[in-house]
């Protein structure tokens, strides 16, 4: 049977024993009913996978002994999505959960001319990333960066593959056709009102390729999720 | 500027005038502040696109006059997703919204050995499909079928391309590699506990191809959404 994964952000790489925090202990012992002697997995979110056995099934500070530690390589190539956060928090939280499940490594809240939301609740959003990482049995936690201006992202990003998905009636290639496998990639996803023509021009001038995400009109969070799926589908299996 | 689309399920194809129902009238006149003389679009959900002008901006029974009616061809090929509904209603409602935005034509609630939810709230779910259709500027409403048994779907479906996405450690092809463009397609998405080995065998025996939706572990609704994106990406642009 497959072992459940718990989050241990503060575990030392050479740890022999570890004590889960109160929330994790409660979830492991009280909710999932694990007991002393049970084997479970710990993820530090930085690629380390610990196989441990429960030595004290205390529901407030569950202690474990480390049996095996594996270091999983970081996902390559890096897939980054810079997306204008929606006013509706639930929609962007949903996007963060799905992008994590699918396997995106970096999410950048993008502040554009028409972005409706520029502040983020980093702690709450990170807890969503952690849950999705554990639920999808991954060991690398996606990075949620601080909100960045469109200008900064367009000028500062150096990924070899850079895309901008916009709805202006201009020549575009479908993302799945434009994207080449194996290269670090970033895609820019605009707000509900789309990027301004000036922003699109600025991105194209900076070497971003204009792409389409299909023939239907997508909400911002749906566009981000579609981009995540199409980029991930280009990874070598 | 782009015209807003309103739902007119009961409009006659040869209608010269039409009266919106109370909800739609309120939304059009009171919420969106449209007035007499404004031009808007109506969708009947069966491919007809009506360009109309408001002749009476009554907030309870808004009347319009039809100027143009276009018949949009049904989306081809047909893309069908048979998916085990989750216990959590919100997750499957979210899937229905996204599958509609992306452009799936038929959704079949799949009753499997491990399906946690076999009854559906058809009316509520259909209203979600309608909202997503209008929001994504489409004129064909996806069909949400009655829940069907795994056995019935596997034996009864005659689509030329049939896939089953499962998590058993067996030989599988990535959906985007297995799928050929231009063919009517159905994919089966299992419950949180996955299909049983017997169900997988039954599907393979019936000619379904086993496919993978990526390297990460996906929730049921995420798997359905990923399948929707990958199938849609295979459509001729």
CSV table of C-alpha atoms in Angstrom, one decimal:
chain,number,residue,atom,x,y,z
A,1,UNK,CA,0.0,0.0,0.0
A,2,UNK,CA,1.1,3.5,-0.8
A,3,UNK,CA,2.5,5.5,2.2
A,4,UNK,CA,0.9,8.9,3.0
A,5,UNK,CA,3.1,12.0,2.8
A,6,UNK,CA,3.4,14.7,5.5
A,7,UNK,CA,5.0,18.1,5.4
A,8,UNK,CA,8.2,18.6,7.3
A,9,UNK,CA,9.5,22.0,6.2
A,10,UNK,CA,12.0,22.3,9.1
A,11,UNK,CA,13.5,18.8,9.0
A,12,UNK,CA,17.3,18.7,8.8
A,13,UNK,CA,18.7,16.8,5.9
A,14,UNK,CA,20.8,14.6,8.3
A,15,UNK,CA,18.0,14.2,10.8
A,16,UNK,CA,17.8,10.9,12.6
A,17,UNK,CA,14.6,11.8,14.4
A,18,UNK,CA,11.9,14.5,13.8
A,19,UNK,CA,8.9,15.8,15.6
A,20,UNK,CA,5.9,16.9,13.5
A,21,UNK,CA,4.3,20.2,14.4
A,22,UNK,CA,0.9,20.3,16.1
A,23,UNK,CA,-1.3,20.5,13.0
A,24,UNK,CA,0.6,17.7,11.2
A,25,UNK,CA,0.7,15.5,14.3
A,26,UNK,CA,-3.1,15.9,14.7
A,27,UNK,CA,-3.7,15.1,11.1
A,28,UNK,CA,-1.4,12.1,11.2
A,29,UNK,CA,-2.5,10.6,14.5
A,30,UNK,CA,-6.0,11.8,15.2
A,31,UNK,CA,-7.4,12.2,11.7
A,32,UNK,CA,-5.6,9.4,9.8
A,33,UNK,CA,-5.3,7.2,12.9
A,34,UNK,CA,-1.6,6.3,12.4
A,35,UNK,CA,0.0,4.6,15.3
A,36,UNK,CA,3.5,3.9,16.8
A,37,UNK,CA,5.3,1.6,14.4
A,38,UNK,CA,3.5,2.9,11.2
A,39,UNK,CA,5.7,3.9,8.3
A,40,UNK,CA,5.0,7.2,6.6
A,41,UNK,CA,6.8,9.6,4.3
A,42,UNK,CA,7.9,13.2,5.0
A,43,UNK,CA,8.5,15.9,2.3
A,44,UNK,CA,10.5,19.0,3.0
A,45,UNK,CA,9.3,20.7,-0.2
A,46,UNK,CA,12.9,21.0,-1.4
A,47,UNK,CA,13.2,17.5,-3.0
A,48,UNK,CA,14.0,15.4,0.0
A,49,UNK,CA,11.8,12.3,0.6
A,50,UNK,CA,12.1,10.8,4.0
A,51,UNK,CA,10.8,7.3,4.8
A,52,UNK,CA,10.2,7.3,8.6
A,53,UNK,CA,8.6,5.2,11.3
A,54,UNK,CA,6.4,6.7,14.0
A,55,UNK,CA,8.1,6.2,17.4
A,56,UNK,CA,5.7,8.3,19.5
A,57,UNK,CA,2.1,8.7,18.3
A,58,UNK,CA,1.5,11.8,20.4
A,59,UNK,CA,-1.4,13.7,18.7
A,60,UNK,CA,0.3,17.1,19.4
A,61,UNK,CA,4.0,16.2,18.8
A,62,UNK,CA,4.3,13.0,16.8
A,63,UNK,CA,7.8,11.8,16.8
A,64,UNK,CA,9.4,9.7,14.0
A,65,UNK,CA,12.7,8.0,13.3
A,66,UNK,CA,14.2,8.4,9.8
A,67,UNK,CA,14.9,5.2,8.0
A,68,UNK,CA,15.7,6.4,4.5
A,69,UNK,CA,16.3,9.8,2.9
A,70,UNK,CA,16.2,10.2,-0.9
A,71,UNK,CA,17.0,13.3,-2.7
A,72,UNK,CA,14.7,13.7,-5.8
A,73,UNK,CA,16.1,15.9,-8.6
A,74,UNK,CA,14.4,19.2,-9.2
A,75,UNK,CA,11.9,19.1,-12.1
A,76,UNK,CA,13.5,20.1,-15.4
A,77,UNK,CA,12.9,22.1,-17.5
A,78,UNK,CA,11.5,24.8,-15.2
A,79,UNK,CA,7.9,25.8,-16.0
A,80,UNK,CA,6.9,29.3,-14.9
A,81,UNK,CA,3.5,31.0,-15.1
A,82,UNK,CA,3.3,34.7,-14.5
A,83,UNK,CA,-0.4,35.4,-14.1
A,84,UNK,CA,-2.6,38.4,-13.2
A,85,UNK,CA,-4.4,37.5,-10.0
A,86,UNK,CA,-8.2,37.7,-10.1
A,87,UNK,CA,-10.3,39.8,-7.8
A,88,UNK,CA,-12.1,36.6,-6.8
A,89,UNK,CA,-9.6,34.9,-4.4
A,90,UNK,CA,-11.2,31.5,-4.8
A,91,UNK,CA,-10.5,31.4,-8.5
A,92,UNK,CA,-6.8,32.1,-8.1
A,93,UNK,CA,-6.5,29.7,-5.2
A,94,UNK,CA,-8.1,27.0,-7.3
A,95,UNK,CA,-5.5,27.8,-10.0
A,96,UNK,CA,-2.7,27.5,-7.5
A,97,UNK,CA,-3.9,24.1,-6.4
A,98,UNK,CA,-4.3,22.8,-10.0
A,99,UNK,CA,-1.0,24.3,-11.2
A,100,UNK,CA,0.8,22.5,-8.3
A,101,UNK,CA,-1.0,19.2,-9.0
A,102,UNK,CA,0.0,19.4,-12.7
A,103,UNK,CA,3.6,20.2,-11.9
A,104,UNK,CA,4.4,23.9,-12.4
A,105,UNK,CA,7.5,25.1,-10.5
A,106,UNK,CA,7.1,28.8,-10.3
A,107,UNK,CA,4.1,31.1,-10.1
A,108,UNK,CA,4.5,34.9,-10.4
A,109,UNK,CA,1.6,37.2,-9.5
A,110,UNK,CA,1.7,39.6,-12.4
A,111,UNK,CA,0.8,43.2,-11.9
A,112,UNK,CA,-0.5,44.6,-15.2
A,113,UNK,CA,-2.3,47.8,-16.2
A,114,UNK,CA,-5.6,46.0,-15.7
A,115,UNK,CA,-4.8,43.7,-12.8
A,116,UNK,CA,-7.6,43.9,-10.2
A,117,UNK,CA,-5.6,42.4,-7.4
A,118,UNK,CA,-2.0,43.3,-6.5
A,119,UNK,CA,-1.8,42.1,-2.9
A,120,UNK,CA,-1.6,38.4,-2.0
A,121,UNK,CA,-2.1,36.4,1.2
A,122,UNK,CA,1.2,34.6,0.9
A,123,UNK,CA,0.7,32.4,3.9
A,124,UNK,CA,-2.7,31.2,3.0
A,125,UNK,CA,-1.7,30.6,-0.6
A,126,UNK,CA,1.4,28.7,0.4
A,127,UNK,CA,-0.7,26.4,2.5
A,128,UNK,CA,-2.7,25.6,-0.6
A,129,UNK,CA,0.5,24.8,-2.5
A,130,UNK,CA,1.7,22.5,0.3
A,131,UNK,CA,-1.6,20.6,0.4
A,132,UNK,CA,-1.6,20.2,-3.3
A,133,UNK,CA,2.0,19.0,-3.3
A,134,UNK,CA,1.3,16.4,-0.7
A,135,UNK,CA,-1.9,15.3,-2.3
A,136,UNK,CA,-0.2,14.8,-5.6
A,137,UNK,CA,2.7,13.0,-4.0
A,138,UNK,CA,5.4,15.5,-5.1
A,139,UNK,CA,8.4,16.5,-3.1
A,140,UNK,CA,9.2,19.9,-4.6
A,141,UNK,CA,7.0,22.8,-3.4
A,142,UNK,CA,6.3,25.3,-6.2
A,143,UNK,CA,7.7,28.7,-5.6
A,144,UNK,CA,5.1,31.5,-5.3
A,145,UNK,CA,7.0,34.7,-5.9
A,146,UNK,CA,6.2,38.2,-4.7
A,147,UNK,CA,3.9,40.1,-7.0
A,148,UNK,CA,6.0,41.7,-9.8
A,149,UNK,CA,5.2,44.4,-12.3
A,150,UNK,CA,4.7,43.4,-16.0
A,151,UNK,CA,7.6,45.6,-16.8
A,152,UNK,CA,10.0,43.8,-14.4
A,153,UNK,CA,9.0,40.4,-15.6
A,154,UNK,CA,9.2,41.2,-19.3
A,155,UNK,CA,12.6,42.9,-18.8
A,156,UNK,CA,14.0,40.6,-16.2
A,157,UNK,CA,13.1,37.0,-17.2
A,158,UNK,CA,15.8,35.2,-19.1
A,159,UNK,CA,14.1,31.9,-19.8
A,160,UNK,CA,15.0,30.6,-23.3
A,161,UNK,CA,11.3,30.1,-24.1
A,162,UNK,CA,9.0,33.0,-23.4
A,163,UNK,CA,5.4,33.3,-24.3
A,164,UNK,CA,2.5,35.7,-23.9
A,165,UNK,CA,-1.1,34.5,-24.2
A,166,UNK,CA,-3.4,37.4,-25.2
A,167,UNK,CA,-6.8,37.8,-26.8
A,168,UNK,CA,-6.0,40.6,-29.3
A,169,UNK,CA,-6.9,39.7,-32.9
A,170,UNK,CA,-3.3,39.2,-34.0
A,171,UNK,CA,-1.3,36.4,-35.5
A,172,UNK,CA,-0.7,33.8,-32.8
A,173,UNK,CA,0.5,30.2,-32.7
A,174,UNK,CA,-1.2,27.5,-30.5
A,175,UNK,CA,1.0,27.1,-27.4
A,176,UNK,CA,1.3,23.3,-28.0
A,177,UNK,CA,2.7,24.0,-31.5
A,178,UNK,CA,4.9,26.9,-30.5
A,179,UNK,CA,6.5,25.2,-27.5
A,180,UNK,CA,9.6,23.1,-27.8
A,181,UNK,CA,10.3,20.4,-25.2
A,182,UNK,CA,13.2,20.5,-22.8
A,183,UNK,CA,13.6,24.3,-22.4
A,184,UNK,CA,12.9,26.4,-19.3
A,185,UNK,CA,9.7,28.3,-20.2
A,186,UNK,CA,7.7,31.2,-18.9
A,187,UNK,CA,4.2,32.2,-20.0
A,188,UNK,CA,2.4,35.4,-19.2
A,189,UNK,CA,-1.4,35.2,-18.5
A,190,UNK,CA,-3.3,38.4,-18.5
A,191,UNK,CA,-6.2,39.8,-16.3
A,192,UNK,CA,-9.9,39.4,-17.2
A,193,UNK,CA,-9.7,42.6,-19.3
A,194,UNK,CA,-6.6,41.1,-21.1
A,195,UNK,CA,-3.3,42.8,-21.5
A,196,UNK,CA,-3.3,46.3,-23.0
A,197,UNK,CA,-2.0,46.6,-26.7
A,198,UNK,CA,1.0,48.4,-25.2
A,199,UNK,CA,1.8,45.6,-22.9
A,200,UNK,CA,1.6,43.1,-25.7
A,201,UNK,CA,3.8,45.2,-27.9
A,202,UNK,CA,6.3,45.6,-25.1
A,203,UNK,CA,6.4,41.8,-24.6
A,204,UNK,CA,6.9,41.1,-28.3
A,205,UNK,CA,9.6,43.7,-28.5
A,206,UNK,CA,11.3,41.9,-25.6
A,207,UNK,CA,11.2,38.6,-27.5
A,208,UNK,CA,8.1,37.0,-26.1
A,209,UNK,CA,6.2,34.8,-28.6
A,210,UNK,CA,2.4,35.5,-28.8
A,211,UNK,CA,0.4,32.2,-28.3
A,212,UNK,CA,-3.2,31.1,-28.3
A,213,UNK,CA,-4.6,28.7,-25.7
A,214,UNK,CA,-7.5,27.5,-27.9
A,215,UNK,CA,-10.5,28.8,-29.7
A,216,UNK,CA,-12.7,29.6,-26.8
A,217,UNK,CA,-12.7,32.6,-24.5
A,218,UNK,CA,-11.1,31.5,-21.2
A,219,UNK,CA,-11.2,33.1,-17.8
A,220,UNK,CA,-7.9,34.1,-16.4
A,221,UNK,CA,-7.5,31.2,-14.0
A,222,UNK,CA,-8.7,28.8,-16.7
A,223,UNK,CA,-6.1,30.2,-19.1
A,224,UNK,CA,-3.4,29.7,-16.5
A,225,UNK,CA,-4.5,26.1,-15.9
A,226,UNK,CA,-4.7,25.3,-19.7
A,227,UNK,CA,-1.2,26.8,-20.1
A,228,UNK,CA,0.0,24.6,-17.2
A,229,UNK,CA,-1.4,21.4,-18.8
A,230,UNK,CA,0.0,22.2,-22.3
A,231,UNK,CA,3.4,23.1,-21.0
A,232,UNK,CA,3.6,20.0,-18.8
A,233,UNK,CA,2.5,17.8,-21.7
A,234,UNK,CA,5.6,18.9,-23.6
A,235,UNK,CA,7.9,17.4,-20.9
A,236,UNK,CA,9.9,14.3,-21.8
A,237,UNK,CA,7.9,11.4,-20.3
B,1,UNK,CA,-17.0,46.6,-28.6
B,2,UNK,CA,-18.0,43.0,-28.1
B,3,UNK,CA,-21.7,42.3,-27.5
B,4,UNK,CA,-22.7,40.4,-24.3
B,5,UNK,CA,-24.5,37.0,-24.8
B,6,UNK,CA,-27.7,36.1,-23.0
B,7,UNK,CA,-29.4,32.7,-22.8
B,8,UNK,CA,-32.6,32.2,-24.6
B,9,UNK,CA,-33.3,28.4,-24.4
B,10,UNK,CA,-36.9,28.8,-25.6
B,11,UNK,CA,-36.5,31.1,-28.5
B,12,UNK,CA,-38.0,29.9,-31.8
B,13,UNK,CA,-35.6,29.7,-34.7
B,14,UNK,CA,-37.8,31.9,-36.9
B,15,UNK,CA,-38.6,34.3,-34.0
B,16,UNK,CA,-38.9,38.0,-34.9
B,17,UNK,CA,-39.3,39.1,-31.3
B,18,UNK,CA,-38.5,37.5,-28.0
B,19,UNK,CA,-39.1,38.2,-24.3
B,20,UNK,CA,-36.3,37.3,-21.9
B,21,UNK,CA,-37.3,35.4,-18.7
B,22,UNK,CA,-37.3,37.3,-15.4
B,23,UNK,CA,-33.8,36.3,-14.3
B,24,UNK,CA,-32.2,37.1,-17.7
B,25,UNK,CA,-34.2,40.4,-17.9
B,26,UNK,CA,-33.0,41.5,-14.5
B,27,UNK,CA,-29.4,40.6,-15.3
B,28,UNK,CA,-29.5,42.4,-18.6
B,29,UNK,CA,-31.4,45.5,-17.6
B,30,UNK,CA,-30.7,46.0,-13.9
B,31,UNK,CA,-27.3,44.5,-13.5
B,32,UNK,CA,-25.6,45.2,-16.8
B,33,UNK,CA,-27.7,48.4,-17.3
B,34,UNK,CA,-28.7,47.8,-20.9
B,35,UNK,CA,-31.3,50.1,-22.3
B,36,UNK,CA,-33.8,50.2,-25.1
B,37,UNK,CA,-31.9,50.4,-28.4
B,38,UNK,CA,-28.9,48.4,-27.2
B,39,UNK,CA,-27.7,45.5,-29.3
B,40,UNK,CA,-27.0,42.2,-27.6
B,41,UNK,CA,-26.6,38.5,-28.5
B,42,UNK,CA,-28.8,35.6,-27.6
B,43,UNK,CA,-27.7,32.0,-27.5
B,44,UNK,CA,-30.2,29.1,-27.5
B,45,UNK,CA,-27.5,26.6,-26.6
B,46,UNK,CA,-28.2,24.6,-29.8
B,47,UNK,CA,-25.9,26.6,-32.1
B,48,UNK,CA,-28.1,29.5,-33.0
B,49,UNK,CA,-26.7,33.0,-32.5
B,50,UNK,CA,-29.2,35.8,-32.5
B,51,UNK,CA,-28.2,39.4,-32.9
B,52,UNK,CA,-31.1,41.4,-31.3
B,53,UNK,CA,-31.9,44.9,-30.3
B,54,UNK,CA,-33.7,45.7,-27.0
B,55,UNK,CA,-37.2,47.2,-27.8
B,56,UNK,CA,-38.5,47.2,-24.2
B,57,UNK,CA,-36.0,47.4,-21.3
B,58,UNK,CA,-38.4,46.1,-18.8
B,59,UNK,CA,-36.4,44.6,-15.9
B,60,UNK,CA,-38.8,41.7,-15.5
B,61,UNK,CA,-39.6,40.9,-19.1
B,62,UNK,CA,-37.1,42.5,-21.4
B,63,UNK,CA,-38.3,42.4,-25.1
B,64,UNK,CA,-36.0,42.3,-28.0
B,65,UNK,CA,-36.3,42.3,-31.8
B,66,UNK,CA,-34.3,39.8,-33.8
B,67,UNK,CA,-32.0,41.4,-36.4
B,68,UNK,CA,-29.8,38.5,-37.5
B,69,UNK,CA,-29.8,34.8,-36.8
B,70,UNK,CA,-26.7,32.7,-37.6
B,71,UNK,CA,-26.5,28.9,-37.2
B,72,UNK,CA,-23.1,27.9,-36.0
B,73,UNK,CA,-22.0,24.4,-36.8
B,74,UNK,CA,-21.7,21.9,-34.0
B,75,UNK,CA,-18.1,21.4,-32.7
B,76,UNK,CA,-16.5,18.5,-34.5
B,77,UNK,CA,-15.1,16.1,-33.6
B,78,UNK,CA,-17.2,15.3,-30.5
B,79,UNK,CA,-15.2,15.2,-27.3
B,80,UNK,CA,-16.8,13.2,-24.5
B,81,UNK,CA,-15.7,12.8,-20.9
B,82,UNK,CA,-17.2,10.1,-18.7
B,83,UNK,CA,-16.1,10.9,-15.2
B,84,UNK,CA,-16.9,9.5,-11.7
B,85,UNK,CA,-18.4,12.4,-9.8
B,86,UNK,CA,-16.7,13.3,-6.5
B,87,UNK,CA,-18.3,13.4,-3.1
B,88,UNK,CA,-17.3,17.0,-2.9
B,89,UNK,CA,-19.9,18.8,-5.1
B,90,UNK,CA,-17.8,21.9,-5.5
B,91,UNK,CA,-15.0,20.0,-7.2
B,92,UNK,CA,-17.2,18.5,-9.9
B,93,UNK,CA,-19.1,21.8,-10.4
B,94,UNK,CA,-15.7,23.4,-10.9
B,95,UNK,CA,-14.8,20.7,-13.5
B,96,UNK,CA,-18.1,21.2,-15.3
B,97,UNK,CA,-17.4,25.0,-15.6
B,98,UNK,CA,-13.9,24.4,-16.9
B,99,UNK,CA,-14.8,21.6,-19.3
B,100,UNK,CA,-17.4,23.9,-20.8
B,101,UNK,CA,-15.0,26.8,-21.1
B,102,UNK,CA,-12.5,24.5,-22.8
B,103,UNK,CA,-15.0,23.2,-25.2
B,104,UNK,CA,-16.1,19.6,-24.2
B,105,UNK,CA,-19.4,18.6,-25.8
B,106,UNK,CA,-20.6,15.8,-23.6
B,107,UNK,CA,-20.1,14.9,-19.9
B,108,UNK,CA,-21.3,11.6,-18.6
B,109,UNK,CA,-21.4,11.0,-14.8
B,110,UNK,CA,-19.8,7.6,-14.5
B,111,UNK,CA,-21.0,5.1,-11.9
B,112,UNK,CA,-18.0,2.9,-11.1
B,113,UNK,CA,-17.4,0.3,-8.3
B,114,UNK,CA,-15.8,3.0,-6.2
B,115,UNK,CA,-17.8,6.1,-7.2
B,116,UNK,CA,-18.8,8.0,-4.1
B,117,UNK,CA,-21.6,10.0,-5.7
B,118,UNK,CA,-24.2,8.6,-8.0
B,119,UNK,CA,-27.0,11.2,-7.9
B,120,UNK,CA,-26.6,14.6,-9.5
B,121,UNK,CA,-28.4,17.9,-9.2
B,122,UNK,CA,-29.1,18.2,-12.9
B,123,UNK,CA,-30.8,21.6,-12.7
B,124,UNK,CA,-28.0,23.2,-10.7
B,125,UNK,CA,-25.3,21.6,-12.8
B,126,UNK,CA,-27.0,22.7,-16.0
B,127,UNK,CA,-27.1,26.3,-14.8
B,128,UNK,CA,-23.3,26.1,-14.3
B,129,UNK,CA,-22.9,24.8,-17.9
B,130,UNK,CA,-25.1,27.7,-19.2
B,131,UNK,CA,-23.1,30.3,-17.3
B,132,UNK,CA,-19.8,28.9,-18.6
B,133,UNK,CA,-21.1,28.7,-22.1
B,134,UNK,CA,-22.2,32.3,-22.1
B,135,UNK,CA,-19.0,33.5,-20.3
B,136,UNK,CA,-16.8,31.8,-22.9
B,137,UNK,CA,-18.9,33.2,-25.8
B,138,UNK,CA,-20.0,29.8,-27.1
B,139,UNK,CA,-23.4,28.9,-28.6
B,140,UNK,CA,-23.5,25.2,-28.1
B,141,UNK,CA,-24.4,24.0,-24.6
B,142,UNK,CA,-22.6,20.9,-23.5
B,143,UNK,CA,-24.8,17.9,-22.8
B,144,UNK,CA,-24.8,16.6,-19.3
B,145,UNK,CA,-26.1,13.1,-19.5
B,146,UNK,CA,-27.8,11.0,-16.8
B,147,UNK,CA,-25.4,9.0,-14.6
B,148,UNK,CA,-24.5,5.8,-16.4
B,149,UNK,CA,-22.9,2.6,-15.1
B,150,UNK,CA,-19.4,1.8,-16.1
B,151,UNK,CA,-20.6,-1.3,-17.8
B,152,UNK,CA,-23.2,0.6,-19.9
B,153,UNK,CA,-20.7,3.2,-21.1
B,154,UNK,CA,-18.0,0.6,-21.9
B,155,UNK,CA,-20.4,-1.6,-23.8
B,156,UNK,CA,-22.5,1.1,-25.4
B,157,UNK,CA,-20.1,3.8,-26.6
B,158,UNK,CA,-19.2,3.6,-30.2
B,159,UNK,CA,-16.7,6.5,-30.6
B,160,UNK,CA,-13.8,5.6,-32.9
B,161,UNK,CA,-11.4,6.8,-30.3
B,162,UNK,CA,-11.9,5.5,-26.7
B,163,UNK,CA,-9.5,6.0,-23.8
B,164,UNK,CA,-9.4,5.0,-20.2
B,165,UNK,CA,-7.1,7.0,-17.8
B,166,UNK,CA,-6.1,4.9,-14.8
B,167,UNK,CA,-3.3,4.8,-12.2
B,168,UNK,CA,-2.5,1.1,-12.2
B,169,UNK,CA,1.2,0.4,-12.8
B,170,UNK,CA,0.7,-0.9,-16.3
B,171,UNK,CA,1.9,0.1,-19.8
B,172,UNK,CA,0.2,3.4,-20.8
B,173,UNK,CA,0.7,6.0,-23.5
B,174,UNK,CA,0.5,9.7,-22.8
B,175,UNK,CA,-3.0,10.9,-23.9
B,176,UNK,CA,-1.5,13.6,-26.2
B,177,UNK,CA,0.6,11.0,-27.9
B,178,UNK,CA,-2.1,8.3,-28.2
B,179,UNK,CA,-4.8,10.7,-29.5
B,180,UNK,CA,-5.3,11.3,-33.2
B,181,UNK,CA,-6.9,14.6,-34.4
B,182,UNK,CA,-10.3,14.7,-36.0
B,183,UNK,CA,-12.0,11.6,-34.5
B,184,UNK,CA,-14.9,11.6,-32.1
B,185,UNK,CA,-13.4,10.7,-28.7
B,186,UNK,CA,-14.4,9.5,-25.3
B,187,UNK,CA,-12.2,9.2,-22.2
B,188,UNK,CA,-13.1,7.5,-18.9
B,189,UNK,CA,-11.9,9.2,-15.7
B,190,UNK,CA,-12.1,7.2,-12.5
B,191,UNK,CA,-13.0,8.1,-8.9
B,192,UNK,CA,-10.5,9.1,-6.2
B,193,UNK,CA,-9.9,5.4,-5.4
B,194,UNK,CA,-9.3,4.8,-9.2
B,195,UNK,CA,-10.9,2.2,-11.3
B,196,UNK,CA,-10.8,-1.4,-10.1
B,197,UNK,CA,-8.4,-3.8,-11.9
B,198,UNK,CA,-11.5,-5.6,-13.2
B,199,UNK,CA,-12.9,-2.4,-14.6
B,200,UNK,CA,-9.7,-1.6,-16.4
B,201,UNK,CA,-9.5,-5.1,-17.8
B,202,UNK,CA,-13.2,-4.8,-19.0
B,203,UNK,CA,-12.4,-1.5,-20.7
B,204,UNK,CA,-9.3,-2.8,-22.4
B,205,UNK,CA,-11.2,-5.9,-23.6
B,206,UNK,CA,-13.8,-3.6,-25.1
B,207,UNK,CA,-11.1,-1.8,-27.1
B,208,UNK,CA,-10.4,1.2,-24.8
B,209,UNK,CA,-6.8,2.4,-24.9
B,210,UNK,CA,-5.1,2.9,-21.5
B,211,UNK,CA,-3.6,6.4,-21.2
B,212,UNK,CA,-1.6,8.5,-18.8
B,213,UNK,CA,-2.4,12.2,-18.0
B,214,UNK,CA,1.1,13.0,-16.8
B,215,UNK,CA,3.6,12.0,-14.1
B,216,UNK,CA,1.9,13.5,-11.1
B,217,UNK,CA,-1.0,12.1,-9.1
B,218,UNK,CA,-4.1,14.0,-10.1
B,219,UNK,CA,-7.4,14.4,-8.3
B,220,UNK,CA,-10.4,13.2,-10.2
B,221,UNK,CA,-11.7,16.6,-11.3
B,222,UNK,CA,-8.1,17.7,-12.2
B,223,UNK,CA,-7.7,14.6,-14.3
B,224,UNK,CA,-11.0,15.3,-16.1
B,225,UNK,CA,-9.8,18.9,-16.7
B,226,UNK,CA,-6.4,17.8,-18.0
B,227,UNK,CA,-8.1,15.3,-20.3
B,228,UNK,CA,-10.3,18.1,-21.6
B,229,UNK,CA,-7.3,20.4,-22.3
B,230,UNK,CA,-5.3,17.7,-24.0
B,231,UNK,CA,-8.2,16.5,-26.2
B,232,UNK,CA,-9.1,20.0,-27.2
B,233,UNK,CA,-5.5,20.7,-28.1
B,234,UNK,CA,-5.7,18.0,-30.7
B,235,UNK,CA,-8.5,19.8,-32.6
B,236,UNK,CA,-7.7,21.2,-36.0
B,237,UNK,CA,-7.1,24.9,-35.3
